[in-house]
XYZ file of N, CA and C in Angstrom:
744
model
N -7.215 -25.726 7.653
C -8.214 -25.601 8.712
C -7.567 -25.226 10.046
N -6.425 -25.858 10.352
C -5.719 -25.540 11.591
C -5.250 -24.081 11.594
N -4.756 -23.633 10.446
C -4.304 -22.245 10.360
C -5.454 -21.279 10.561
N -6.601 -21.585 9.937
C -7.771 -20.714 10.089
C -8.251 -20.683 11.534
N -8.259 -21.855 12.186
C -8.679 -21.908 13.583
C -7.711 -21.146 14.482
N -6.424 -21.250 14.187
C -5.437 -20.526 14.983
C -5.623 -19.017 14.839
N -5.873 -18.566 13.606
C -6.099 -17.146 13.397
C -7.380 -16.681 14.092
N -8.419 -17.500 13.998
C -9.684 -17.149 14.645
C -9.530 -17.094 16.163
N -8.767 -18.037 16.722
C -8.534 -18.031 18.158
C -7.753 -16.805 18.603
N -6.737 -16.422 17.821
C -5.967 -15.229 18.151
C -6.841 -13.979 18.080
N -7.678 -13.906 17.055
C -8.572 -12.760 16.921
C -9.561 -12.687 18.082
N -10.111 -13.827 18.462
C -11.051 -13.851 19.580
C -10.375 -13.433 20.879
N -9.136 -13.878 21.090
C -8.401 -13.500 22.297
C -8.122 -12.001 22.324
N -7.784 -11.436 21.177
C -7.516 -10.003 21.110
C -8.785 -9.196 21.376
N -9.907 -9.630 20.804
C -11.171 -8.929 21.026
C -11.578 -9.015 22.482
N -11.384 -10.184 23.107
C -11.730 -10.348 24.513
C -10.857 -9.459 25.398
N -9.559 -9.422 25.101
C -8.663 -8.558 25.867
C -9.034 -7.092 25.691
N -9.397 -6.723 24.471
C -9.841 -5.355 24.211
C -11.102 -5.022 25.015
N -12.040 -5.946 25.045
C -13.286 -5.718 25.781
C -13.010 -5.508 27.274
N -12.171 -6.355 27.844
C -11.867 -6.253 29.278
C -11.118 -4.964 29.583
N -10.101 -4.647 28.768
C -9.299 -3.450 29.023
C -10.122 -2.174 28.837
N -10.992 -2.140 27.814
C -11.791 -0.944 27.564
C -12.805 -0.691 28.663
N -13.387 -1.752 29.189
C -14.375 -1.576 30.255
C -13.734 -1.072 31.548
N -12.439 -1.310 31.700
C -11.748 -0.858 32.907
C -11.285 0.588 32.801
N -11.320 1.169 31.585
C -10.838 2.517 31.386
C -11.957 3.528 31.243
N -11.576 4.740 30.866
C -12.541 5.813 30.702
C -13.419 5.545 29.481
N -14.736 5.658 29.603
C -15.625 5.409 28.462
C -15.485 6.454 27.353
N -14.879 7.595 27.680
C -14.678 8.630 26.662
C -13.535 8.281 25.727
N -12.535 7.587 26.256
C -11.344 7.273 25.468
C -11.281 5.817 25.047
N -11.872 4.944 25.822
C -11.772 3.513 25.545
C -13.166 2.958 25.280
N -13.337 2.427 24.082
C -14.635 1.891 23.671
C -14.492 0.387 23.451
N -15.244 -0.438 24.154
C -15.160 -1.891 23.945
C -15.808 -2.286 22.627
N -15.486 -3.465 22.121
C -16.089 -3.927 20.868
C -17.605 -3.977 20.907
N -18.171 -4.284 22.076
C -19.631 -4.350 22.184
C -20.278 -2.998 21.934
N -19.550 -1.909 22.199
C -20.070 -0.572 21.918
C -19.675 -0.096 20.526
N -18.586 -0.633 19.995
C -18.144 -0.219 18.667
C -19.009 -0.831 17.568
N -19.591 -1.993 17.812
C -20.423 -2.644 16.795
C -21.648 -1.808 16.413
N -22.378 -1.227 17.378
C -23.485 -0.349 16.972
C -23.013 0.851 16.155
N -21.843 1.402 16.499
C -21.308 2.521 15.723
C -20.967 2.076 14.307
N -20.435 0.873 14.167
C -20.135 0.347 12.834
C -21.417 0.122 12.037
N -22.459 -0.354 12.698
C -23.746 -0.528 12.030
C -24.301 0.812 11.549
N -24.246 1.822 12.402
C -24.739 3.145 12.014
C -23.917 3.724 10.870
N -22.616 3.434 10.879
C -21.758 3.931 9.806
C -22.112 3.271 8.478
N -22.288 1.958 8.478
C -22.590 1.238 7.243
C -23.980 1.577 6.707
N -24.899 1.919 7.594
C -26.235 2.339 7.172
C -26.321 3.841 6.917
N -25.136 4.487 6.911
C -25.018 5.919 6.579
C -25.810 6.812 7.527
N -25.879 6.430 8.791
C -26.569 7.255 9.774
C -25.629 8.266 10.417
N -24.435 7.812 10.795
C -23.500 8.720 11.448
C -22.757 9.598 10.442
N -22.415 9.030 9.297
C -21.726 9.782 8.237
C -22.433 9.485 6.913
N -23.455 10.273 6.558
C -24.200 10.013 5.319
C -23.348 10.127 4.057
N -22.266 10.912 4.121
C -21.423 11.101 2.938
C -20.260 10.114 2.879
N -20.362 8.999 3.608
C -19.297 7.992 3.610
C -18.970 7.476 2.208
N -19.952 7.123 1.357
C -19.599 6.592 0.029
C -18.739 7.540 -0.800
N -19.041 8.841 -0.754
C -18.247 9.790 -1.544
C -16.818 9.873 -1.020
N -16.650 9.849 0.295
C -15.298 9.881 0.865
C -14.539 8.600 0.540
N -15.217 7.470 0.635
C -14.574 6.191 0.330
C -14.183 6.120 -1.143
N -15.070 6.583 -2.007
C -14.771 6.570 -3.438
C -13.590 7.475 -3.760
N -13.516 8.624 -3.100
C -12.389 9.533 -3.321
C -11.075 8.890 -2.905
N -11.071 8.216 -1.762
C -9.852 7.550 -1.304
C -9.429 6.451 -2.266
N -10.390 5.657 -2.734
C -10.073 4.591 -3.692
C -9.527 5.183 -4.990
N -10.105 6.279 -5.444
C -9.625 6.914 -6.675
C -8.212 7.460 -6.490
N -7.945 8.069 -5.355
C -6.595 8.571 -5.093
C -5.582 7.436 -5.056
N -5.965 6.313 -4.427
C -5.067 5.155 -4.364
C -4.797 4.618 -5.763
N -5.842 4.506 -6.585
C -5.672 3.969 -7.939
C -4.746 4.851 -8.766
N -4.927 6.160 -8.701
C -4.080 7.069 -9.471
C -2.640 7.024 -8.971
N -2.470 7.087 -7.647
C -1.121 7.068 -7.082
C -0.397 5.770 -7.410
N -1.114 4.645 -7.357
C -0.471 3.362 -7.640
C -0.123 3.227 -9.121
N -1.012 3.701 -9.990
C -0.709 3.651 -11.422
C 0.538 4.464 -11.738
N 0.659 5.633 -11.125
C 1.854 6.451 -11.327
C 3.092 5.769 -10.748
N 2.942 5.137 -9.592
C 4.072 4.444 -8.970
C 4.560 3.289 -9.835
N 3.623 2.529 -10.382
C 4.001 1.392 -11.232
C 4.686 1.882 -12.500
N 4.096 2.877 -13.155
C 4.693 3.375 -14.388
C 6.085 3.939 -14.184
N 6.229 4.822 -13.197
C 7.535 5.425 -12.947
C 8.516 4.415 -12.371
N 8.042 3.537 -11.481
C 8.929 2.557 -10.870
C 9.495 1.569 -11.881
N 8.645 1.083 -12.783
C 9.130 0.165 -13.814
C 10.121 0.856 -14.743
N 9.812 2.071 -15.150
C 10.696 2.791 -16.069
C 12.061 3.049 -15.434
N 12.056 3.579 -14.228
C 13.328 3.896 -13.567
C 14.074 2.622 -13.193
N 13.357 1.609 -12.712
C 14.005 0.367 -12.323
C 14.674 -0.335 -13.494
N 13.981 -0.414 -14.621
C 14.582 -1.047 -15.798
C 15.739 -0.218 -16.338
N 15.639 1.112 -16.270
C 16.742 1.955 -16.723
C 17.984 1.739 -15.853
N 17.799 1.641 -14.546
C 18.933 1.422 -13.649
C 19.489 0.011 -13.766
N 18.613 -0.970 -14.038
C 19.064 -2.343 -14.085
C 19.666 -2.762 -15.415
N 19.101 -2.279 -16.502
C 19.566 -2.703 -17.824
C 20.767 -1.913 -18.306
N 20.932 -0.720 -17.805
C 22.074 0.112 -18.191
C 22.957 0.297 -16.969
N 24.074 -0.429 -16.954
C 24.889 -0.509 -15.748
C 25.486 0.841 -15.350
N 25.844 1.655 -16.316
C 26.424 2.958 -15.982
C 25.421 3.815 -15.223
N 24.178 3.820 -15.704
C 23.128 4.586 -15.024
C 22.858 3.993 -13.644
N 22.868 2.659 -13.549
C 22.623 2.014 -12.271
C 23.702 2.322 -11.247
N 24.954 2.284 -11.663
C 26.044 2.595 -10.733
C 26.029 4.057 -10.324
N 25.575 4.932 -11.211
C 25.597 6.361 -10.916
C 24.445 6.775 -10.006
N 23.255 6.247 -10.281
C 22.061 6.749 -9.598
C 21.450 5.758 -8.609
N 21.870 4.500 -8.640
C 21.326 3.522 -7.707
C 21.547 3.890 -6.246
N 22.785 4.256 -5.839
C 23.004 4.651 -4.437
C 22.190 5.870 -4.018
N 21.995 6.816 -4.945
C 21.187 7.998 -4.620
C 19.749 7.594 -4.338
N 19.225 6.685 -5.153
C 17.855 6.212 -4.944
C 17.715 5.506 -3.598
N 18.698 4.662 -3.255
C 18.659 3.959 -1.974
C 18.743 4.935 -0.804
N 19.547 5.993 -0.954
C 19.654 6.991 0.116
C 18.347 7.749 0.292
N 17.679 8.089 -0.790
C 16.395 8.787 -0.695
C 15.338 7.895 -0.065
N 15.394 6.599 -0.354
C 14.429 5.657 0.221
C 14.614 5.522 1.729
N 15.850 5.741 2.201
C 16.123 5.627 3.632
C 15.587 6.817 4.421
N 15.277 7.926 3.755
C 14.739 9.096 4.443
C 13.308 8.789 4.890
N 12.935 9.071 6.144
C 11.550 8.839 6.576
C 10.557 9.560 5.677
N 9.557 8.824 5.211
C 8.652 9.370 4.194
C 7.858 10.570 4.688
N 7.551 10.586 5.984
C 6.717 11.668 6.513
C 7.432 13.011 6.411
N 8.759 12.985 6.251
C 9.512 14.234 6.102
C 9.100 14.969 4.836
N 8.725 14.206 3.801
C 8.403 14.821 2.520
C 7.004 15.428 2.497
N 6.128 14.996 3.409
C 4.725 15.395 3.270
C 4.479 16.897 3.440
N 5.106 17.595 4.391
C 4.873 19.044 4.465
C 5.218 19.781 3.169
N 6.308 19.365 2.513
C 6.668 19.998 1.239
C 5.636 19.691 0.162
N 5.150 18.457 0.132
C 4.123 18.099 -0.843
C 2.835 18.873 -0.596
N 2.496 19.068 0.685
C 1.279 19.791 1.024
C 1.400 21.272 0.636
N 2.588 21.838 0.815
C 2.796 23.230 0.413
C 2.752 23.385 -1.102
N 3.268 22.382 -1.797
C 3.343 22.478 -3.255
C 2.005 22.162 -3.921
N 1.305 21.127 -3.415
C 0.071 20.673 -4.052
C -1.192 21.134 -3.333
N -1.058 21.642 -2.112
C -2.234 22.080 -1.378
C -2.879 20.946 -0.598
N -4.074 21.212 -0.072
C -4.788 20.246 0.759
C -5.731 19.346 -0.030
N -5.786 19.508 -1.334
C -6.689 18.702 -2.145
C -6.087 17.331 -2.414
N -6.693 16.624 -3.345
C -6.293 15.240 -3.600
C -4.882 15.120 -4.152
N -4.370 16.166 -4.790
C -3.066 16.063 -5.446
C -1.952 15.733 -4.463
N -1.981 16.348 -3.275
C -0.921 16.072 -2.305
C -1.015 14.646 -1.776
N -2.201 14.099 -1.632
C -2.364 12.719 -1.169
C -1.889 11.736 -2.235
N -2.208 12.050 -3.488
C -1.733 11.208 -4.589
C -0.215 11.249 -4.672
N 0.368 12.437 -4.497
C 1.825 12.567 -4.557
C 2.490 11.803 -3.420
N 1.899 11.852 -2.230
C 2.484 11.135 -1.095
C 2.362 9.627 -1.287
N 1.203 9.161 -1.761
C 1.053 7.745 -2.053
C 1.998 7.280 -3.143
N 2.159 8.112 -4.167
C 3.107 7.799 -5.238
C 4.528 7.686 -4.703
N 4.898 8.614 -3.830
C 6.251 8.617 -3.283
C 6.538 7.355 -2.493
N 5.561 6.908 -1.696
C 5.768 5.700 -0.902
C 5.785 4.445 -1.757
N 5.006 4.425 -2.840
C 4.960 3.237 -3.672
C 6.068 3.154 -4.700
N 6.635 4.300 -5.070
C 7.629 4.344 -6.142
C 8.906 3.604 -5.771
N 9.432 3.846 -4.583
C 10.740 3.308 -4.214
C 10.762 1.784 -4.130
N 9.824 1.110 -3.445
C 9.903 -0.354 -3.412
C 9.738 -1.003 -4.783
N 8.925 -0.419 -5.650
C 8.762 -0.981 -6.993
C 10.057 -0.834 -7.781
N 10.661 0.342 -7.719
C 11.911 0.574 -8.439
C 13.016 -0.346 -7.949
N 13.171 -0.447 -6.643
C 14.229 -1.287 -6.093
C 13.957 -2.766 -6.341
N 12.686 -3.168 -6.402
C 12.368 -4.561 -6.721
C 12.758 -4.893 -8.154
N 12.468 -3.976 -9.076
C 12.877 -4.189 -10.469
C 14.394 -4.288 -10.563
N 15.075 -3.380 -9.887
C 16.540 -3.372 -9.915
C 17.112 -4.653 -9.327
N 16.583 -5.100 -8.193
C 17.055 -6.346 -7.577
C 16.725 -7.556 -8.445
N 15.554 -7.547 -9.079
C 15.182 -8.662 -9.937
C 16.096 -8.805 -11.138
N 16.459 -7.693 -11.752
C 17.358 -7.741 -12.907
C 18.741 -8.222 -12.487
N 19.202 -7.758 -11.332
C 20.545 -8.129 -10.882
C 20.656 -9.593 -10.480
N 19.537 -10.248 -10.169
C 19.605 -11.646 -9.766
C 19.506 -12.602 -10.962
N 19.311 -12.069 -12.166
C 19.271 -12.919 -13.355
C 20.676 -13.431 -13.648
N 20.792 -14.704 -13.909
C 22.096 -15.318 -14.152
C 22.673 -14.846 -15.493
N 23.857 -14.260 -15.511
C 24.465 -13.856 -16.789
C 24.707 -15.041 -17.713
N 24.990 -16.214 -17.136
C 25.233 -17.390 -17.976
C 23.989 -17.767 -18.783
N 22.819 -17.601 -18.184
C 21.579 -17.902 -18.905
C 21.407 -16.962 -20.103
N 21.768 -15.713 -19.934
C 21.676 -14.770 -21.043
C 22.676 -15.113 -22.136
N 23.869 -15.543 -21.737
C 24.877 -15.945 -22.729
C 24.388 -17.148 -23.522
N 23.779 -18.102 -22.830
C 23.253 -19.290 -23.514
C 22.130 -18.905 -24.470
N 21.249 -18.004 -24.031
C 20.144 -17.580 -24.896
C 20.659 -16.901 -26.151
N 21.666 -16.044 -26.020
C 22.223 -15.369 -27.199
C 22.974 -16.355 -28.086
N 23.582 -17.386 -27.463
C 24.292 -18.400 -28.252
C 23.321 -19.189 -29.122
N 22.077 -19.311 -28.694
C 21.055 -19.997 -29.468
C 20.324 -19.058 -30.426
N 20.830 -17.844 -30.584
C 20.289 -16.928 -31.576
C 19.236 -15.969 -31.085
N 19.035 -15.865 -29.792
C 18.017 -14.953 -29.272
C 18.543 -13.518 -29.308
N 17.709 -12.609 -29.796
C 18.098 -11.200 -29.765
C 17.826 -10.625 -28.370
N 18.072 -9.321 -28.197
C 17.923 -8.701 -26.880
C 16.507 -8.780 -26.348
N 15.500 -8.520 -27.213
C 14.108 -8.548 -26.769
C 13.666 -9.955 -26.409
N 14.077 -10.932 -27.217
C 13.712 -12.324 -26.943
C 14.367 -12.820 -25.656
N 15.624 -12.462 -25.448
C 16.307 -12.863 -24.214
C 15.640 -12.236 -22.993
N 15.179 -10.999 -23.144
C 14.499 -10.353 -22.026
C 13.174 -11.055 -21.727
N 12.421 -11.391 -22.785
C 11.105 -11.999 -22.598
C 11.198 -13.434 -22.107
N 12.200 -14.179 -22.587
C 12.284 -15.607 -22.268
C 13.157 -15.910 -21.050
N 14.098 -15.031 -20.735
C 15.042 -15.326 -19.644
C 14.908 -14.320 -18.499
N 15.079 -13.041 -18.821
C 15.126 -12.026 -17.758
C 13.796 -11.895 -17.035
N 12.712 -11.747 -17.795
C 11.412 -11.515 -17.174
C 10.952 -12.681 -16.305
N 11.029 -13.948 -16.777
C 10.630 -15.044 -15.872
C 11.502 -15.145 -14.622
N 12.792 -14.844 -14.753
C 13.693 -14.970 -13.606
C 13.431 -13.906 -12.551
N 13.011 -12.733 -12.983
C 12.809 -11.630 -12.041
C 11.346 -11.433 -11.665
N 10.447 -12.247 -12.217
C 9.025 -11.974 -12.071
C 8.561 -12.039 -10.620
N 9.025 -13.043 -9.874
C 8.561 -13.187 -8.493
C 9.010 -11.994 -7.643
N 10.256 -11.559 -7.833
C 10.745 -10.375 -7.118
C 9.977 -9.135 -7.536
N 9.676 -9.032 -8.824
C 8.933 -7.879 -9.334
C 7.526 -7.822 -8.743
N 6.833 -8.968 -8.731
C 5.470 -8.991 -8.199
C 5.478 -8.695 -6.702
N 6.496 -9.187 -5.985
C 6.616 -8.862 -4.568
C 6.793 -7.366 -4.349
N 7.584 -6.731 -5.209
C 7.752 -5.287 -5.114
C 6.480 -4.537 -5.442
N 5.733 -5.044 -6.424
C 4.459 -4.412 -6.762
C 3.464 -4.532 -5.607
N 3.487 -5.672 -4.917
C 2.593 -5.844 -3.761
C 2.979 -4.901 -2.629
N 4.269 -4.809 -2.351
C 4.725 -3.881 -1.315
C 4.402 -2.441 -1.692
N 4.597 -2.111 -2.970
C 4.283 -0.759 -3.420
C 2.817 -0.422 -3.279
N 1.936 -1.406 -3.532
C 0.501 -1.168 -3.373
C 0.157 -0.901 -1.913
N 0.702 -1.727 -1.013
C 0.417 -1.543 0.413
C 0.886 -0.174 0.896
N 2.077 0.228 0.485
C 2.605 1.522 0.927
C 1.860 2.686 0.274
N 1.392 2.487 -0.959
C 0.594 3.534 -1.601
C -0.707 3.764 -0.848
N -1.366 2.676 -0.475
C -2.609 2.788 0.298
C -2.345 3.506 1.620
N -1.293 3.102 2.297
C -0.956 3.734 3.575
C -0.624 5.207 3.373
N 0.131 5.519 2.315
C 0.510 6.900 2.067
C -0.681 7.802 1.822
N -1.637 7.333 1.034
C -2.824 8.139 0.746
C -3.641 8.373 2.011
N -3.869 7.320 2.783
C -4.699 7.456 3.980
C -3.994 8.304 5.044
N -2.694 8.091 5.239
C -1.955 8.909 6.201
C -1.947 10.373 5.755
N -1.814 10.601 4.449
C -1.867 11.969 3.950
C -3.211 12.623 4.229
N -4.276 11.853 4.091
C -5.602 12.395 4.400
C -5.753 12.699 5.893
N -5.154 11.874 6.728
C -5.236 12.117 8.171
C -4.431 13.355 8.563
N -3.253 13.506 7.982
C -2.394 14.630 8.353
C -2.951 15.967 7.888
N -3.665 15.973 6.798
C -4.218 17.239 6.332
C -5.049 17.058 5.086
N -6.366 17.012 5.259
C -7.250 16.839 4.113
C -8.650 17.298 4.484
N -9.398 17.682 3.457
C -10.781 18.090 3.661
C -11.768 17.002 3.281
N -11.281 15.895 2.742
C -12.163 14.815 2.313
C -11.369 13.512 2.277
N -12.101 12.395 2.154
C -11.466 11.091 2.152
C -11.624 10.388 3.493
N -11.302 9.099 3.511
C -11.460 8.316 4.730
C -10.569 8.836 5.850
N -9.378 9.282 5.511
C -8.491 9.821 6.528
C -9.052 11.056 7.203
N -9.714 11.902 6.433
C -10.309 13.108 7.018
C -11.460 12.757 7.959
N -12.245 11.735 7.615
C -13.316 11.300 8.510
C -12.742 10.733 9.811
N -11.675 9.967 9.705
C -11.024 9.428 10.903
C -10.515 10.568 11.775
N -9.877 11.549 11.155
C -9.363 12.687 11.908
C -10.502 13.489 12.551
N -11.625 13.602 11.832
C -12.778 14.334 12.367
C -13.350 13.627 13.597
N -13.554 12.321 13.515
C -14.104 11.577 14.646
C -13.153 11.585 15.836
N -11.876 11.467 15.558
C -10.886 11.479 16.642
C -10.842 12.847 17.318
N -10.911 13.923 16.544
C -10.849 15.267 17.105
C -12.047 15.612 17.967
N -13.186 15.022 17.681
C -14.396 15.293 18.454
C -14.629 14.254 19.558
N -13.664 13.384 19.795
C -13.763 12.327 20.810
C -14.956 11.412 20.554
N -15.307 11.240 19.276
C -16.331 10.255 18.928
C -15.625 8.915 18.727
N -15.218 8.336 19.850
C -14.319 7.191 19.804
C -14.942 5.994 19.106
N -16.224 5.747 19.335
C -16.873 4.611 18.684
C -16.911 4.795 17.172
N -17.243 6.010 16.705
C -17.230 6.274 15.264
C -15.809 6.189 14.709
N -14.861 6.644 15.506
C -13.455 6.555 15.092
C -13.048 5.104 14.841
N -13.419 4.211 15.768
C -13.085 2.795 15.605
C -13.806 2.210 14.399
N -15.063 2.590 14.198
C -15.814 2.077 13.050
C -15.171 2.511 11.739
N -14.728 3.753 11.667
C -14.067 4.246 10.457
C -12.733 3.547 10.234
N -12.014 3.283 11.314
C -10.744 2.556 11.189
C -10.989 1.141 10.680
N -12.056 0.502 11.139
C -12.382 -0.853 10.672
C -12.672 -0.854 9.177
N -13.458 0.114 8.704
C -13.755 0.204 7.270
C -12.474 0.433 6.476
N -11.615 1.316 6.972
C -10.342 1.570 6.291
C -9.457 0.332 6.301
N -9.494 -0.402 7.408
C -8.714 -1.632 7.510
C -9.173 -2.671 6.494
N -10.467 -2.754 6.287
C -11.004 -3.673 5.274
C -10.492 -3.287 3.893
N -10.428 -1.992 3.615
C -9.898 -1.524 2.335
C -8.439 -1.920 2.162
N -7.643 -1.760 3.209
C -6.221 -2.096 3.134
C -6.023 -3.600 2.984
N -6.717 -4.369 3.813
C -6.571 -5.829 3.761
C -7.082 -6.377 2.431
N -8.174 -5.801 1.914
C -8.700 -6.248 0.630
C -7.724 -6.015 -0.508
N -7.093 -4.849 -0.533
C -6.118 -4.576 -1.585
C -4.902 -5.492 -1.468
N -4.473 -5.777 -0.233
C -3.335 -6.678 -0.046
C -3.700 -8.109 -0.418
N -4.942 -8.521 -0.139
C -5.371 -9.867 -0.521
C -5.398 -10.031 -2.035
N -5.848 -8.999 -2.739
C -5.834 -9.041 -4.199
C -4.414 -9.145 -4.734
N -3.506 -8.374 -4.135
C -2.108 -8.445 -4.550
C -1.503 -9.806 -4.225
N -1.922 -10.421 -3.117
C -1.405 -11.737 -2.754
C -1.825 -12.798 -3.773
N -3.040 -12.690 -4.301
C -3.494 -13.627 -5.327
C -2.633 -13.508 -6.582
N -2.358 -12.274 -6.990
C -1.509 -12.050 -8.163
C -0.100 -12.593 -7.914
N 0.425 -12.372 -6.716
C 1.759 -12.864 -6.383
C 1.803 -14.384 -6.404
N 0.762 -15.039 -5.918
C 0.711 -16.507 -5.908
C 0.677 -17.057 -7.328
N -0.091 -16.401 -8.189
C -0.142 -16.860 -9.585
C 1.205 -16.677 -10.269
N 1.885 -15.577 -9.969
C 3.205 -15.360 -10.554
C 4.201 -16.393 -10.059
N 4.115 -16.771 -8.795
C 4.994 -17.796 -8.250
C 4.754 -19.142 -8.939
N 3.504 -19.472 -9.159
C 3.195 -20.735 -9.848
C 3.710 -20.708 -11.284
N 3.610 -19.543 -11.932
C 4.055 -19.448 -13.324
C 5.565 -19.588 -13.423
N 6.304 -19.009 -12.457
C 7.759 -19.109 -12.507
C 8.248 -20.506 -12.169
N 7.432 -21.259 -11.417
C 7.824 -22.638 -11.097
C 7.580 -23.579 -12.272
């Protein structure tokens, strides 16, 4: 209860500061919350943007596809690097170096290769989600105690049984944390890709409202997008909490 009240108090203080600062500035650029609420109402009732559901559905579909690809490729590459030490020593540093490159550098090349349609947004979301998942798998495997594996094999466990009974439980919390980070970055990658260059999706609507100085609609669209991001992270947090309880 104290935590909830503290969060509510911080949110109220931020909204109040926003209201005061916006009223002191230009009404074309600064919109107070009291003016943004009617815009949010019009948006939810499909008055300002009647095609909002189709754009929202497209963004959700792009996120789902990009994340599924990130999980599949990240798990495969991460387990290959972690379980086979020669491959890990050879390609692990290269993967870490590529992850250090700012992600936005890759987007112009993806846009040239895939075009302005959904494929480039999916590729960008995949790129952002792939690296944290792969590195989480690799870190999780490396933190498994070798002595535990020796004990498991001494009791007659084969490779698959040792992986299921020892390796997977030991690395599960790190793995789920990487999956949560990968989901958050995938969502961000898709939406940022839509903002940078797209003809549809929530990012394109945000870019459209911003370009026309429809500041109230811009804030309303950002709020809807924020709900999508926070909702996906909350779902991932529930999965992470259950995994933590299972490992304990």
